[in-house]
Structures are given as C-alpha cells and as structure tokens.
CSV table of C-alpha atoms in Angstrom, one decimal:
chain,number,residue,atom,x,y,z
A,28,UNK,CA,0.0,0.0,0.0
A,29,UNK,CA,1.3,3.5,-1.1
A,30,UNK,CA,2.0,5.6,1.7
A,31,UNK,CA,0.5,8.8,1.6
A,32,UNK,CA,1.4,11.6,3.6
A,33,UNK,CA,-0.6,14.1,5.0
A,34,UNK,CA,1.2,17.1,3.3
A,35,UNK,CA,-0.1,16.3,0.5
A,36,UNK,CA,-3.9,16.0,1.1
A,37,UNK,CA,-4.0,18.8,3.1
A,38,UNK,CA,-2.7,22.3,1.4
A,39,UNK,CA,-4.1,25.8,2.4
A,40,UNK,CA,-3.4,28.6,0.0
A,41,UNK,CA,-4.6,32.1,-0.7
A,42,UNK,CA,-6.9,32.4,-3.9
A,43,UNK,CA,-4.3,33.7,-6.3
A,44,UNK,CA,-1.8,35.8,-3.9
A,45,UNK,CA,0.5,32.8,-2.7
A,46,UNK,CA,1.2,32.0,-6.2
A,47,UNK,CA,1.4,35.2,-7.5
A,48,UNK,CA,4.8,36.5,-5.4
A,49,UNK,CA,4.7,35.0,-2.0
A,50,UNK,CA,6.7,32.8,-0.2
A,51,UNK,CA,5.7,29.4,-0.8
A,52,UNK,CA,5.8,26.7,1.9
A,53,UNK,CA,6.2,23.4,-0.1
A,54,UNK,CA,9.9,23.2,1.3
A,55,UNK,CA,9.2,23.4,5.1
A,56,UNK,CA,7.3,20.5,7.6
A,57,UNK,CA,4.9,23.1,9.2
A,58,UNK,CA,1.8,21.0,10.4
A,59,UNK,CA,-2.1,21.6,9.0
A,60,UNK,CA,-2.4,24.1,12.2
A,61,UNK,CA,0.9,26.1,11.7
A,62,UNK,CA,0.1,25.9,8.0
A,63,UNK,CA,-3.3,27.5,8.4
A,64,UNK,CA,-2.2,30.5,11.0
A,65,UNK,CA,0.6,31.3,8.6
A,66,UNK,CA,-2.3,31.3,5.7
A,67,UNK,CA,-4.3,33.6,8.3
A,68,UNK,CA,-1.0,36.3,8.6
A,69,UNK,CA,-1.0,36.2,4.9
A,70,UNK,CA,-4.2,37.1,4.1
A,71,UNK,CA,-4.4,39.4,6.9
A,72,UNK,CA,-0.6,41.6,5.7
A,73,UNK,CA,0.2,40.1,2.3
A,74,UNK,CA,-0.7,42.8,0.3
A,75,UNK,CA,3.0,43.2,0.1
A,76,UNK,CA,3.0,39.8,-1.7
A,77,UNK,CA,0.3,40.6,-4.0
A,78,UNK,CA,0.9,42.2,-7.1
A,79,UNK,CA,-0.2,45.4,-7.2
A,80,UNK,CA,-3.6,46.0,-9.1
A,81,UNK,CA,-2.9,49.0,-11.8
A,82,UNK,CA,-5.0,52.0,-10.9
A,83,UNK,CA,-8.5,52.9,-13.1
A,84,UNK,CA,-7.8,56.1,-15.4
A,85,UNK,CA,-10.7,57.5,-13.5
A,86,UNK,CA,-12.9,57.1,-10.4
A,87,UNK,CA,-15.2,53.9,-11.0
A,88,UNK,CA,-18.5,54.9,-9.5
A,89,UNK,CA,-20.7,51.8,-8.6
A,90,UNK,CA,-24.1,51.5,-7.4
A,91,UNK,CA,-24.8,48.4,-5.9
A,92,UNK,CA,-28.8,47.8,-5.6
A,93,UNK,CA,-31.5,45.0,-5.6
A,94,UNK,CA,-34.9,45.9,-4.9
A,95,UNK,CA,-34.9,42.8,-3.0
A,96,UNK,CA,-33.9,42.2,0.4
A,97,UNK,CA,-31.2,39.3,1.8
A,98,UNK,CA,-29.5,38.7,-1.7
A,99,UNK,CA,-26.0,40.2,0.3
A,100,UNK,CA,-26.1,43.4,-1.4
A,101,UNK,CA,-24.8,45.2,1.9
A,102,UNK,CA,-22.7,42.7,2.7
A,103,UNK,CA,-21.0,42.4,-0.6
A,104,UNK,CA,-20.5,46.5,-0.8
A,105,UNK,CA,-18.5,46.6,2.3
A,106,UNK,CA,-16.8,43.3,1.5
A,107,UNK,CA,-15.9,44.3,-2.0
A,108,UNK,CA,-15.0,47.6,-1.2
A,109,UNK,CA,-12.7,46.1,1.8
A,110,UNK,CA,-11.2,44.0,-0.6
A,111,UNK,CA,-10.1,46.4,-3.1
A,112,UNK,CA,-8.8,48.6,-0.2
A,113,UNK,CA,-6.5,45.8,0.4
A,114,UNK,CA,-5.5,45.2,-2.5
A,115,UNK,CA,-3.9,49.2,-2.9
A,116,UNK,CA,-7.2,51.2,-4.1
A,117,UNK,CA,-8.9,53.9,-2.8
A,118,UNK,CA,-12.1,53.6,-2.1
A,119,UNK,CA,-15.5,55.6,-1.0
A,120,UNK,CA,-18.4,53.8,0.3
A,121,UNK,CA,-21.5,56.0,0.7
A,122,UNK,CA,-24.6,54.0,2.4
A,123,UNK,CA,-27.6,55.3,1.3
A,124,UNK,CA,-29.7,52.7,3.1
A,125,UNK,CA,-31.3,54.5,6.5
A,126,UNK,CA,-30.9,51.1,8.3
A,127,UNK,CA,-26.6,51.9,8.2
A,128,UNK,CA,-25.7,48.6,7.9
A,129,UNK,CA,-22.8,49.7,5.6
A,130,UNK,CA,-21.7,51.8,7.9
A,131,UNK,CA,-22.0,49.5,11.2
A,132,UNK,CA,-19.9,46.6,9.6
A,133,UNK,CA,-17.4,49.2,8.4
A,134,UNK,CA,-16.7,50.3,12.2
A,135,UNK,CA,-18.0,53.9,11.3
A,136,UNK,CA,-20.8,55.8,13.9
A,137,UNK,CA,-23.9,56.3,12.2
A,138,UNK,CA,-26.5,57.7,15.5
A,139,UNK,CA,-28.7,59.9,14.7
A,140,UNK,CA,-26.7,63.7,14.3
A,141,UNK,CA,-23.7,62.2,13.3
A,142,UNK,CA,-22.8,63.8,9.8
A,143,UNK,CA,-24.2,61.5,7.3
A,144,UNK,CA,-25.5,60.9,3.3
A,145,UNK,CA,-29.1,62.6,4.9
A,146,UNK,CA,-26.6,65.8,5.2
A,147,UNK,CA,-25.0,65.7,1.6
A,148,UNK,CA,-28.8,64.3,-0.1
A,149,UNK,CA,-31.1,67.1,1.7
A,150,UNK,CA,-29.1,69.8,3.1
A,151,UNK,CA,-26.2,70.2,-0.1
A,152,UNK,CA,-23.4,69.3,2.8
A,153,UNK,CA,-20.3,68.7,0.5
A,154,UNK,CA,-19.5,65.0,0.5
A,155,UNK,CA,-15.9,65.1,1.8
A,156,UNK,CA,-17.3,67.3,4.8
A,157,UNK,CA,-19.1,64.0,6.1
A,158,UNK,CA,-17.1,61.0,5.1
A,159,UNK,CA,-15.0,59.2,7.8
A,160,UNK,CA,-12.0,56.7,7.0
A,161,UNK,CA,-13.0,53.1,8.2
A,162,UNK,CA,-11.0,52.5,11.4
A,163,UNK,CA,-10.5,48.6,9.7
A,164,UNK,CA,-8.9,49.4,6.7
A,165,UNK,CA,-6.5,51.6,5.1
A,166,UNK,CA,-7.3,53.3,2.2
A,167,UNK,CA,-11.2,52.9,3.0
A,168,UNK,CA,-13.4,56.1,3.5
A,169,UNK,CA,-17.5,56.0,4.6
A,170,UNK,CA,-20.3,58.4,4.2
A,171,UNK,CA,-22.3,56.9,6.7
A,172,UNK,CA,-26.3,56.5,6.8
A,173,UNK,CA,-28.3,57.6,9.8
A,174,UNK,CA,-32.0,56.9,10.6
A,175,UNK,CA,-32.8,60.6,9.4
A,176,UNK,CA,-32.5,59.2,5.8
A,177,UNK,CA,-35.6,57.3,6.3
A,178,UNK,CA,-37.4,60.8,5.9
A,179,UNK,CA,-35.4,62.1,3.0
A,180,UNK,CA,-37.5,60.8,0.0
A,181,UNK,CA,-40.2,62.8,1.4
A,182,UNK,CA,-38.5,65.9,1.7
A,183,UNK,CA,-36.8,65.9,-1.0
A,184,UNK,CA,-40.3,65.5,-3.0
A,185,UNK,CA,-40.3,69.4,-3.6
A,186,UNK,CA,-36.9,70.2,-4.2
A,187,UNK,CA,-35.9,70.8,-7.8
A,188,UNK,CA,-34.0,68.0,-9.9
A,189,UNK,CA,-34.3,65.8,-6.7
A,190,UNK,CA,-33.3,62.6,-8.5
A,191,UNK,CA,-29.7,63.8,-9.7
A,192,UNK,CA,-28.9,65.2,-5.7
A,193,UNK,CA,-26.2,62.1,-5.1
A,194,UNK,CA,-24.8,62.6,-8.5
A,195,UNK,CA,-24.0,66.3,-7.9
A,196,UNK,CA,-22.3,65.4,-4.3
A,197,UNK,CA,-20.5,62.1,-5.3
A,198,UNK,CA,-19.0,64.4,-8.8
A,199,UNK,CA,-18.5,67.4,-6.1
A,200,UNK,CA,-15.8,65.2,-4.4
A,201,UNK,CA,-12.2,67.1,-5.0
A,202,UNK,CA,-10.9,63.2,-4.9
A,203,UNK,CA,-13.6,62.0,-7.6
A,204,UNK,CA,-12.5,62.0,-11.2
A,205,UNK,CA,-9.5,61.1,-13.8
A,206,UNK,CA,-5.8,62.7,-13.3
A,207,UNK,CA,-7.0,65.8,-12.6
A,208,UNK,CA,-8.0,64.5,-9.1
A,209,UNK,CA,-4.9,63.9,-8.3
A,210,UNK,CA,-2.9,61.3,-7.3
A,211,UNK,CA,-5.1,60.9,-4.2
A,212,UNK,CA,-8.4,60.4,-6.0
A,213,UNK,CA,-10.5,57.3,-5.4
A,214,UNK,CA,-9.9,54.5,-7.5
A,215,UNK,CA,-13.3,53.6,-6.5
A,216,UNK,CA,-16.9,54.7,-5.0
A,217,UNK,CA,-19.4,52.5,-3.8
A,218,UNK,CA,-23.1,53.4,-3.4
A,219,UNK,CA,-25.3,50.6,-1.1
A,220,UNK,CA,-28.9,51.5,-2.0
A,221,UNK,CA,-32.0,50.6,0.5
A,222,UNK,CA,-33.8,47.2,-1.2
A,223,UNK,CA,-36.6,49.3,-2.6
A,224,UNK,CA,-36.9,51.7,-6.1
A,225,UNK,CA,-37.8,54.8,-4.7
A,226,UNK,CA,-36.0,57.7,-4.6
A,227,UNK,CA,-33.4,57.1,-2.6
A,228,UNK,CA,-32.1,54.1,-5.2
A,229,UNK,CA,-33.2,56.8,-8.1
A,230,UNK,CA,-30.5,59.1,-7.2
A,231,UNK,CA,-27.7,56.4,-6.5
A,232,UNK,CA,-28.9,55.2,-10.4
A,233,UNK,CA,-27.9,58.6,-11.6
A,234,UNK,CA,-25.3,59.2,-9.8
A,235,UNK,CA,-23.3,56.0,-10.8
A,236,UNK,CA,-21.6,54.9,-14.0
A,237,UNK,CA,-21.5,51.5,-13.3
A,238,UNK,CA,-24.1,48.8,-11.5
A,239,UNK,CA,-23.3,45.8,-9.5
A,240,UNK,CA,-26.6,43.5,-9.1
A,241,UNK,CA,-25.7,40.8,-5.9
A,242,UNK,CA,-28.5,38.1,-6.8
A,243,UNK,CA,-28.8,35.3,-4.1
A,244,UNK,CA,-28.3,31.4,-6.0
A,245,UNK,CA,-32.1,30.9,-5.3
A,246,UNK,CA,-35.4,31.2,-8.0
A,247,UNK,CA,-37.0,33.5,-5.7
A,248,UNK,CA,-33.8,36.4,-6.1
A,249,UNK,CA,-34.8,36.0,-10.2
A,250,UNK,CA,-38.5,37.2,-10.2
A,251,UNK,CA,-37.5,40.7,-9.2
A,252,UNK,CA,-34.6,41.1,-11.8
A,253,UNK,CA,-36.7,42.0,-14.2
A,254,UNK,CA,-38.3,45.0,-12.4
A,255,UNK,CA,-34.7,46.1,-11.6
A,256,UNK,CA,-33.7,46.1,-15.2
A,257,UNK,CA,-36.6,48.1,-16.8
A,258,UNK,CA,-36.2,50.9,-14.1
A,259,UNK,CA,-32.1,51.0,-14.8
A,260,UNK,CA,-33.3,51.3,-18.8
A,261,UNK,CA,-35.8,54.1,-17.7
A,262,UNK,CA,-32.8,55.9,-16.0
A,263,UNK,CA,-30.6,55.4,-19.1
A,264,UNK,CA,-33.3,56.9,-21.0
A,265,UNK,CA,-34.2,59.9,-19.4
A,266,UNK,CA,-31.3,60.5,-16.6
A,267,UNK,CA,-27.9,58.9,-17.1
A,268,UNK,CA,-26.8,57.4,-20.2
A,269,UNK,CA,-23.5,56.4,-18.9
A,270,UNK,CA,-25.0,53.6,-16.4
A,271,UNK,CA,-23.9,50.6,-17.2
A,272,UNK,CA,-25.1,46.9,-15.8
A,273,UNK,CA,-21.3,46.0,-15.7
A,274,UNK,CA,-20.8,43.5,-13.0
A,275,UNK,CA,-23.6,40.7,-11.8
A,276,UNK,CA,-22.1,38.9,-8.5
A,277,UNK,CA,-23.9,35.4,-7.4
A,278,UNK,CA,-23.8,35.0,-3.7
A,279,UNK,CA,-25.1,32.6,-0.9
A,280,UNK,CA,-23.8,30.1,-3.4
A,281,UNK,CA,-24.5,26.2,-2.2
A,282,UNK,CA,-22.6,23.9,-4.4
A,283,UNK,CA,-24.2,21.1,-2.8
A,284,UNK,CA,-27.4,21.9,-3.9
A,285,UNK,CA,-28.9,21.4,-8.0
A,286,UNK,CA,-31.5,24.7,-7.4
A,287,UNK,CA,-27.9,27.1,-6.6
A,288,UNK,CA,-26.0,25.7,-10.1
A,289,UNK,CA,-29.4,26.3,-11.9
A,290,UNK,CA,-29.8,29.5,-10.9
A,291,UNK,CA,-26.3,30.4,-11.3
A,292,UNK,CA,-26.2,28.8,-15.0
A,293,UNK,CA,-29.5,30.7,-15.7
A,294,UNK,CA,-27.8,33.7,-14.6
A,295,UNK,CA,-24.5,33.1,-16.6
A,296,UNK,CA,-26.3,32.5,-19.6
A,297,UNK,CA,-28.6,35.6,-19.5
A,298,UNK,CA,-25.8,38.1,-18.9
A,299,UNK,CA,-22.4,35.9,-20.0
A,300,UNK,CA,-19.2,38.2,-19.8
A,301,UNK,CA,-21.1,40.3,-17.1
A,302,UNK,CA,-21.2,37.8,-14.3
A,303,UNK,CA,-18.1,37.5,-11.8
A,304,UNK,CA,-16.7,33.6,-12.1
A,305,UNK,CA,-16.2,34.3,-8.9
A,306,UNK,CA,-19.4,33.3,-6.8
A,307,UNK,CA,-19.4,33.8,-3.3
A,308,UNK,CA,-20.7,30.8,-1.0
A,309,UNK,CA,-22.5,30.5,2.3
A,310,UNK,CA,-20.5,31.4,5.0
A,311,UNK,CA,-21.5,32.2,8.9
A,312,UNK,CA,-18.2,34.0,9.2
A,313,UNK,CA,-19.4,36.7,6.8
A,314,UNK,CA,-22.3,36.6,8.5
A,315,UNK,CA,-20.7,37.0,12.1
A,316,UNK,CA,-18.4,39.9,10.5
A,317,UNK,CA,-20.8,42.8,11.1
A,318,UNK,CA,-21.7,42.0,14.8
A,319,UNK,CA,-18.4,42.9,15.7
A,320,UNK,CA,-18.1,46.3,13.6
A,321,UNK,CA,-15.9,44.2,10.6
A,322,UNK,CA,-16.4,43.3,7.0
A,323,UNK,CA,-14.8,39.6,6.9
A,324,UNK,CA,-11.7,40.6,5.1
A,325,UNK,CA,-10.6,41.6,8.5
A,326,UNK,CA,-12.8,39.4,10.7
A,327,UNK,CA,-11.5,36.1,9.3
A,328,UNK,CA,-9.4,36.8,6.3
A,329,UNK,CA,-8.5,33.2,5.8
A,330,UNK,CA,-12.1,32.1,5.6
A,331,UNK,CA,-13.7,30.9,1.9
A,332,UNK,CA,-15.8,33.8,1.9
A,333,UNK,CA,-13.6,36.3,2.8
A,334,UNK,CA,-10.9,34.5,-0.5
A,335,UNK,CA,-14.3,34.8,-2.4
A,336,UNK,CA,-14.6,38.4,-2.4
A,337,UNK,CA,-11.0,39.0,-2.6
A,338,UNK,CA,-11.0,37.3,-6.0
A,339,UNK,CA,-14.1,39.6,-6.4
A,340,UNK,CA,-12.7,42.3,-6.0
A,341,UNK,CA,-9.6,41.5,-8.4
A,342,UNK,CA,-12.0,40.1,-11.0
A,343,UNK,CA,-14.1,43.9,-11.4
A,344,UNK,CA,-10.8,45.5,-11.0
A,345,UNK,CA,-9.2,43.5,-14.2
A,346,UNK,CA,-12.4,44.0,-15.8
A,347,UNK,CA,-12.0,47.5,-15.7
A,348,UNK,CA,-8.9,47.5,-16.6
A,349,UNK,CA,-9.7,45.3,-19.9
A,350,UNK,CA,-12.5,47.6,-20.9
C-alpha cells in the first residue's frame, strides 16, 4: 500500500496571492495548524506579496442595488469595497440605506446627528465634509447613513432636480474624477442603495456609471430582476446614459445543492461576460463579520468567503482595466 502523507492531502493557500509573489511553503514540515495561521497572517498583511492591481484612469463609480432584500447586497458592498482597499485602491463607500448597515460593519458611527448621506442628499453638505475613514482598513473612506435618511424621500419630494442630488455630491468630491483629481483620487466609490426603487435608489442610479446587481443562487432572487432592469433602462433613457449593468455577482452560493448551479447557470447564460466567475458561498463568518463592527476581510481573512470576495474584487478590478 502507497504511503500517503498528509502534506499532500492537506494544502491551504490564498486564492491567487500565494502563487502570484509570495513565499511558498512546499519546502518546510509546518503542520495543517501552523500551515493555516501562517495562511491567516498572509491574508491578513500580504498585500506586500500581492501584485499590485494597476489604478483605473478615473474614479469607478458603482451602485450596488436589488430591490430585494437578503440577496447580500450590503454585505457584498462593504466586503468588496474592503477588498479592493487591500488590495492598494482607494475607495468611497457612501450608504444610502437608513438602516446603516454599511456603515455599522465598516466600524463607522452612524446615531442619529452624526454627519451623514441625509446631510450631503437634503441639506447640499459637501461629500468630503461628512465621510470618515473606516477605522479597519487603510485606504477605506465611509459616508455613513443615519436613521434621518428614512425621511429624505419625502422631503426631498419638492426640491428641484431631486433625482440627480447624489450625483451632484459624489462628482462634487475634490478626490472623484480622472488625473485631474490627483494622485489621491479614489480608485473607486461604492453606493449601497436601500432594497426598494424609490427615490433614494433613483439618485444612487444617476449618480453611478456603473451597476453591481448581488443576486442570491435561489429562483425566488430571479422574479425581481426584471423590475430592476426596466427601471435601470428608464434611467438610461431619461437621466444617465453612462450607467452601465457591468458587474452581476452570485452569492449565498450552495454547491451542494442542484437549485444554486441552476440558478447560477440561468444567470451566466442571460448576462455571460457580465457575471463574476467568482461566486461567493454561504458562509456564517461573513455573516458574524458585522456584529463585531468588521467586513470579513478583517474578521477572518482566511475564511472561503472572505478569499471569495477577494477574488471579487480582483475580478471587477481586471475587468476594468480590460475595458
């Protein structure tokens, strides 16, 4: 009988960023344990390792929305947007949903009174007057949302050009734009809409030039798509031109199960090039992340869905960089 040693049925790696630069460990004796904790530091400080991801020519402006709810479209913003941080960009998450999920799993204070998206939306306060950096990760700033937001559609019912109130904040940003900005613009912005289409997820529709669509690996997460898509061609029609459905992400991915590769291959084969080969899977660390004011890229960086978005990440930033 062959004798086959553990090392080789047991092998922890980074998605990508082990092979791409670092240190590999084929050479030493560490056990599964060591091996793993050594995975961990690396995921947590490897960006050294990594190669650097080349800078957009301008600020990518994203608007990440669903109309409906528990697909992991504010889990996936602050994820994504973590990832990316690590990975050497700077980026701008504004949370426009008044629940401040965003902002709670990013670390940043979002009571009621703290400077907030309600501030930039209703009263014209200048973006970079209320964003905070994320206390988690470098290179990671939030406009947070407060409870007040939860009355802004209402008053901002009278106020002229109401729907296109983001886009003049998020474009008002000295750090938002192409060379001009300087060298530190963001590479990125972010925009975590409320799962709804009113007026709230309006103005994040104009104010974007790009739209990521989280849809959960389940039929149900399907039905609503539709919807979504004739109210993004109404806003290309009449409002903003430029938006783009560029990026579809499938997440709460079971592998185990026939329903999540149907749904998954319904998806790829509706919007091809558009969806991320990256899916991200079920995971009760990403889930745990928030209750402790992280995103999972710091929470448990070694964890299958925290490698998921990281590939993610790298995957919209090489797309941009393609196109």
């Amino acid at each position: 009988m062959a004798d086959v040693s553990r090392e080789t049925t047991f092998r922890v790696r980074t998605a990508e960023d082990l092979a791409d630069g670092a240190p590999t460990f084929d050479d030493d004796h560490h056990t599964p344990l060591a091996r793993a904790a050594e995975h961990s530091v690396l995921a947590r400080q490897g960006t050294r390792f990594r190669p650097a991801l080349s800078r957009p020519e301008r600020t990518r402006v994203f608007v990440v929305a669903n109309q409906k709810g528990g697909v992991g479209k504010t889990t996936s913003t602050v994820n994504i947007a973590a990832a990316l941080a690590q990975l050497g960009q700077r980026v701008l998450v504004v949370d426009l949903d008044p629940q401040g999920n965003a902002s709670t799993a990013l670390g940043v204070e979002h009571r009621r009174g703290v400077p907030s998206t309600y501030d930039a939306l209703v009263d014209g306060v200048p973006l970079e007057e209320v964003a905070s950096p994320s206390p988690e990760v470098d290179g990671l700033w939030v406009v947070p949302a407060t409870i007040d937001l939860a009355g802004a559609e209402i008053e901002l019912v009278s106020v002229v050009a109401r729907e296109s109130r983001l886009r003049k904040a998020v474009h008002g940003h000295p750090l938002v734009g192409g060379t001009d900005a300087g060298e530190e613009r963001f590479d990125y912005v972010l925009i975590d809409c409320p799962p709804s289409l009113g007026l709230l997820t309006l103005n994040a529709l104009v104010a974007g030039d790009e739209m990521l669509i989280p849809i959960q690996a389940e039929y149900y997460a399907l039905e609503g798509l539709g919807q979504l898509l004739e109210t993004v061609e109404m806003v290309k029609a009449h409002l903003n031109q430029q938006l783009d459905v560029s990026t579809i992400l499938v997440t709460m991915y079971d592998a185990r199960t026939r329903l999540a590769a149907g749904v998954a291959e319904e998806v790829r084969e509706h919007f091809g090039e558009r969806v991320l080969k990256t899916s991200i899977p079920r995971s009760v660390r990403v889930s745990e992340a928030p209750s402790y004011g992280q995103t999972v890229m710091t929470y448990d960086p070694g964890s299958p869905g925290a490698l998921s978005y990281l590939e993610a990440a790298r995957e919209i930033a090489i797309q941009g960089a393609a196109s």
